[in-house]
mmCIF file of C-alpha atoms in Angstrom:
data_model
loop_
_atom_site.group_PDB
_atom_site.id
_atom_site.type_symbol
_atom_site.label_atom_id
_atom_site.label_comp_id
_atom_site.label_asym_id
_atom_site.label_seq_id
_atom_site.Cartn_x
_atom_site.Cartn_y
_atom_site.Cartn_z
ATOM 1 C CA UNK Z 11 -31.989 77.299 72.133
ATOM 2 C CA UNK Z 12 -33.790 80.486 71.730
ATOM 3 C CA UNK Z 13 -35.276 82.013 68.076
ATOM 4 C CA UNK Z 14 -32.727 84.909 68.405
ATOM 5 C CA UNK Z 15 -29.602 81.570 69.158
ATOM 6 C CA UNK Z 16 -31.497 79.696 65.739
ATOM 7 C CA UNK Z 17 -31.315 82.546 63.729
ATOM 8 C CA UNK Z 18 -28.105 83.643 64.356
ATOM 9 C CA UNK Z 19 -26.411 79.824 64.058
ATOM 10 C CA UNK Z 20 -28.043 79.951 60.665
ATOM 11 C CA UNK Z 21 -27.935 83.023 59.048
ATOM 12 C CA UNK Z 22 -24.455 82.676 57.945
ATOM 13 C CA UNK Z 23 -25.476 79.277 56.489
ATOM 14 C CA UNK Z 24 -28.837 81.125 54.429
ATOM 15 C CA UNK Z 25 -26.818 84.090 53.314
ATOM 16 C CA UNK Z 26 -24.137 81.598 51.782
ATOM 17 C CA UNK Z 27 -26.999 79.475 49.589
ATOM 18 C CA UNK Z 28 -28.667 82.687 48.682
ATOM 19 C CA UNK Z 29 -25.191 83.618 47.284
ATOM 20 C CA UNK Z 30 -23.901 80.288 45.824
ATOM 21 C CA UNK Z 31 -26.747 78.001 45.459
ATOM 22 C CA UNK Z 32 -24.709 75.076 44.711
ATOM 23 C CA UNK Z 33 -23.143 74.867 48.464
ATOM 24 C CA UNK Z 34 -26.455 74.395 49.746
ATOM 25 C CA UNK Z 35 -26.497 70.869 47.372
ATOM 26 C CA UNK Z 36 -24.815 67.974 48.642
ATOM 27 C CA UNK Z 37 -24.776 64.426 48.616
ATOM 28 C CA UNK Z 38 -26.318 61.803 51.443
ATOM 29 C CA UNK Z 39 -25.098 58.005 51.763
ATOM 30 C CA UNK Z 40 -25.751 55.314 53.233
ATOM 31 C CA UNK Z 41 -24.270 51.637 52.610
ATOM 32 C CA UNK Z 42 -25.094 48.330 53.414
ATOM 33 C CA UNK Z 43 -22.918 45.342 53.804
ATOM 34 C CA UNK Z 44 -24.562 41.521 53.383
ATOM 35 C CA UNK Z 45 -25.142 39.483 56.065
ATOM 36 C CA UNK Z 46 -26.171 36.488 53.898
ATOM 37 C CA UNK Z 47 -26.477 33.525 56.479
ATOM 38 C CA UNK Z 48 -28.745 35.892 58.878
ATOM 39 C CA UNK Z 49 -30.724 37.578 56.158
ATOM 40 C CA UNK Z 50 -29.751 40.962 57.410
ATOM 41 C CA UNK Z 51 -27.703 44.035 55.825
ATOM 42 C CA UNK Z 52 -25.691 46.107 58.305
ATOM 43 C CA UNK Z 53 -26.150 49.587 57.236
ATOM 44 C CA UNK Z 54 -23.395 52.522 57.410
ATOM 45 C CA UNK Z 55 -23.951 55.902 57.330
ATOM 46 C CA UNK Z 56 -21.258 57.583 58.698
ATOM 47 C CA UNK Z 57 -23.435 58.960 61.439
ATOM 48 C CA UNK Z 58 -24.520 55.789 63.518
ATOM 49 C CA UNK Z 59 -24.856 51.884 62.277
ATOM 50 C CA UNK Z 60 -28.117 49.363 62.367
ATOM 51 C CA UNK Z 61 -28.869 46.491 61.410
ATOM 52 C CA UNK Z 62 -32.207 45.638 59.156
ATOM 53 C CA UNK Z 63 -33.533 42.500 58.980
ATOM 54 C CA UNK Z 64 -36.547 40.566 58.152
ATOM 55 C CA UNK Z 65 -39.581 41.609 60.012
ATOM 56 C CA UNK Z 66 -41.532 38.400 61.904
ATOM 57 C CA UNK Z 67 -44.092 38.501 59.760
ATOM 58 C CA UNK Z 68 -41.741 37.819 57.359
ATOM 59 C CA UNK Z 69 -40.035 35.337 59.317
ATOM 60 C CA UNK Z 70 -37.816 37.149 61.313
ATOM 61 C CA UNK Z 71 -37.320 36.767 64.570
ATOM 62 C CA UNK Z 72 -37.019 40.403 65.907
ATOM 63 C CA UNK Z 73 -33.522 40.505 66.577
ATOM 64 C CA UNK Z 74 -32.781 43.212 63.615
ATOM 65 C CA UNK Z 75 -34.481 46.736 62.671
ATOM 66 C CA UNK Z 76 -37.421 45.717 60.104
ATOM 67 C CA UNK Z 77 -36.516 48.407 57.333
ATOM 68 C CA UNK Z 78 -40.278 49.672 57.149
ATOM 69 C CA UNK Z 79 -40.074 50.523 61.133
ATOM 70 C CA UNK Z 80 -36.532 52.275 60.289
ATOM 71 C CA UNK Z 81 -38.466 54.658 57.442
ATOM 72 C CA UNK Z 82 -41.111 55.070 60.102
ATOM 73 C CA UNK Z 83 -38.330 56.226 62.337
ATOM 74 C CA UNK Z 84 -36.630 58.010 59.687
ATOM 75 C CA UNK Z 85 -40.343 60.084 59.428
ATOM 76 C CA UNK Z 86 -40.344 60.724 63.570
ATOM 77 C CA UNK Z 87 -37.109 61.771 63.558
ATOM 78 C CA UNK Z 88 -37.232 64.352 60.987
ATOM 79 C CA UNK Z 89 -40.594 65.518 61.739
ATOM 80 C CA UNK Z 90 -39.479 66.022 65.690
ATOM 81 C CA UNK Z 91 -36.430 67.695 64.682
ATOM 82 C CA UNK Z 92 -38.651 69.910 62.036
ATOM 83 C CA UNK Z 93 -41.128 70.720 64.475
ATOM 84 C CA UNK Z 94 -38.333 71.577 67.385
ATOM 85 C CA UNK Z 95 -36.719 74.206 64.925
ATOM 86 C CA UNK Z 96 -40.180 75.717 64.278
ATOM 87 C CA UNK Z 97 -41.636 75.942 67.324
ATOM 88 C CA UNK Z 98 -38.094 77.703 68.380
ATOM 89 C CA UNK Z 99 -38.199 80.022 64.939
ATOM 90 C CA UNK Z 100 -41.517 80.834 66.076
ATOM 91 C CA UNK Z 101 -40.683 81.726 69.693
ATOM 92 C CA UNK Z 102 -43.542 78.721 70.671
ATOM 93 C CA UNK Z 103 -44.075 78.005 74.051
ATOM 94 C CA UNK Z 104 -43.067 74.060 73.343
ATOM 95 C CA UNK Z 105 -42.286 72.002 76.997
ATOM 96 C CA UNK Z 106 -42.269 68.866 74.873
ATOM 97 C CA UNK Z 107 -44.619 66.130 73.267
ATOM 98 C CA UNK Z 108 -44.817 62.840 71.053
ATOM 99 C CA UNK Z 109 -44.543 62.173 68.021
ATOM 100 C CA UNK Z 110 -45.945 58.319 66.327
ATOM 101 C CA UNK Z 111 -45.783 57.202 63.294
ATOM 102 C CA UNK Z 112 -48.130 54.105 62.018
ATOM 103 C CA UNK Z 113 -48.708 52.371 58.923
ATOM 104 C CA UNK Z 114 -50.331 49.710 57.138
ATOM 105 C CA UNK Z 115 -48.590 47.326 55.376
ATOM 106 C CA UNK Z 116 -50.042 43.326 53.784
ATOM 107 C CA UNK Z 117 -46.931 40.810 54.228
ATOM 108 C CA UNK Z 118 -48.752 39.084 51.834
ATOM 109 C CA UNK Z 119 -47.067 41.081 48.976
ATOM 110 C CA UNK Z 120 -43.817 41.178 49.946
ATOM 111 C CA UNK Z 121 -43.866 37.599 50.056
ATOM 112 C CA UNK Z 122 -45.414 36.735 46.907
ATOM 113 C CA UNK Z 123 -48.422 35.256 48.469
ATOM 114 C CA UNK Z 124 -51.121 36.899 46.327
ATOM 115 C CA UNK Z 125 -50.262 38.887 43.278
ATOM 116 C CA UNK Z 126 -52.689 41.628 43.764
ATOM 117 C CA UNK Z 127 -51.257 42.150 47.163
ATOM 118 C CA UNK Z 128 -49.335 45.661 47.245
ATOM 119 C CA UNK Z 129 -46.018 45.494 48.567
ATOM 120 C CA UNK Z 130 -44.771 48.510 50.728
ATOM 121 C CA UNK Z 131 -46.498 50.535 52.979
ATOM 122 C CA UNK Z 132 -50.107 51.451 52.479
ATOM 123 C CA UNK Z 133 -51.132 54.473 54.541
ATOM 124 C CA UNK Z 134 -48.780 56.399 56.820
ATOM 125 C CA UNK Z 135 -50.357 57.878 60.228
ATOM 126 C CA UNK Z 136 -48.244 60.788 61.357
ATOM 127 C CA UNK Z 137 -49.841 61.934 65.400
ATOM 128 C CA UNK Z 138 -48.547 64.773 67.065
ATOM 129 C CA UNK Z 139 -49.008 65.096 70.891
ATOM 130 C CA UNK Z 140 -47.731 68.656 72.066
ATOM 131 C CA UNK Z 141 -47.145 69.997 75.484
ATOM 132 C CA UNK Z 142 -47.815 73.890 74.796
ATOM 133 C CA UNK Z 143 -49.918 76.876 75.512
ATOM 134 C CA UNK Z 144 -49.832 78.238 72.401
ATOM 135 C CA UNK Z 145 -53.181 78.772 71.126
ATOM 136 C CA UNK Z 146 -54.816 76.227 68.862
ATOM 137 C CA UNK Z 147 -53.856 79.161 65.759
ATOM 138 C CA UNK Z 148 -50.384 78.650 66.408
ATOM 139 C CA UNK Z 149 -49.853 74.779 66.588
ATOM 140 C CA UNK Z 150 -51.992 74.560 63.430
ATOM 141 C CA UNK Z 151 -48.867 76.812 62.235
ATOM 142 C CA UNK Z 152 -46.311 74.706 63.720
ATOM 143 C CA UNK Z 153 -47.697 71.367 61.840
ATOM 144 C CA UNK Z 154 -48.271 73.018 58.870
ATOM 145 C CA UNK Z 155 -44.547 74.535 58.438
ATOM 146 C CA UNK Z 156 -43.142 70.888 60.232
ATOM 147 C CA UNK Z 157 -45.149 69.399 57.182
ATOM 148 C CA UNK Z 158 -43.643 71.944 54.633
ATOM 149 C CA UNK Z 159 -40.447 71.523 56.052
ATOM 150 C CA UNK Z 160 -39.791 68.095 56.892
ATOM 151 C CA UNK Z 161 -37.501 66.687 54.383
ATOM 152 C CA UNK Z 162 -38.448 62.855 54.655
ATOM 153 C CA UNK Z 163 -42.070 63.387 54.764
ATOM 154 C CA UNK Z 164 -42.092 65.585 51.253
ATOM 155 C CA UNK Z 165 -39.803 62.711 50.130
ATOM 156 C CA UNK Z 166 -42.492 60.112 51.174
ATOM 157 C CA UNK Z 167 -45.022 63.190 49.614
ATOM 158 C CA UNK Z 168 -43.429 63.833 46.221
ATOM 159 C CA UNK Z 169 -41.090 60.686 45.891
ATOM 160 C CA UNK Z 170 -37.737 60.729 44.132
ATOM 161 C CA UNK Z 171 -36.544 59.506 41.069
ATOM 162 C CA UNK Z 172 -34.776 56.572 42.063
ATOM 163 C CA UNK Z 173 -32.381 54.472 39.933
ATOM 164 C CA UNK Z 174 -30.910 51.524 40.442
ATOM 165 C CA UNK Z 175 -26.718 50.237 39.575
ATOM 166 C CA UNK Z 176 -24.734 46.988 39.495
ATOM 167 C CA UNK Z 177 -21.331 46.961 39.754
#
């Protein structure tokens, strides 16, 4: 896709938010249904279906997504996809390139080993490896926008209110 093919696919779509700001809201889901004896939750989103489970150093056994790897993924994902539409916007010469996501995380938390333990992630490592000629200007740029624009990493940034039902 070239800038001039981005541009025009959304202009209609920028115009219309400028106009009605409420059409540009909307609501994501995802749901999960139990999978008691295996200790797994078979999430639905409408879009594609996975399976999270417990992590082995948690005492799975490897056969289902650990849910910190799927945020991790979640993070790629969003950041390639960012970066794609950027480098495009910006007319980039962009062949290709890698995108890796690490983190830290002590199982010792999560499974109420030691108190003081934190549970969750740590530290997230976000590595870009670009094939371009762009000067060194330009992909400084292209990170910096992917990073402003990236919707899961400003959620990870600046995180949500988040609160919980039962039914």
């Amino acid at each position: 896709m070239t800038a001039d093919e981005l541009r025009a696919l959304q202009a209609p779509l920028k115009q219309r938010y400028r106009d009605d700001p409420t059409a540009a809201v909307t609501t994501i889901e995802a749901h999960g249904l139990l999978d008691v004896p295996h200790i797994a939750c078979r999430i639905e989103s409408g879009r594609r279906n996975a399976v999270a489970g417990l992590h082995p150093l948690a005492g799975g056994d490897g056969t289902y997504a650990c849910s910190a790897e799927m945020l991790l993924e979640a993070l790629v994902g969003c950041a390639g996809t960012t970066l794609c539409a950027v480098a495009t916007a910006m007319s980039l010469p962009l062949v290709g390139g890698r995108i890796t996501a690490t983190a830290e995380m002590d199982f010792r938390g999560t499974l109420g080993v030691d108190r003081t333990a934190p549970i969750g992630l740590t530290s997230i490592h976000l590595h870009f490896q670009l094939d371009t000629s762009a000067p060194r200007e330009q992909i400084d740029k292209l990170v910096q926008l992917t990073e402003r624009y990236c919707v899961v990493l400003q959620t990870l940034r600046t995180p949500p209110k988040i609160v919980t039902h039962i039914d």
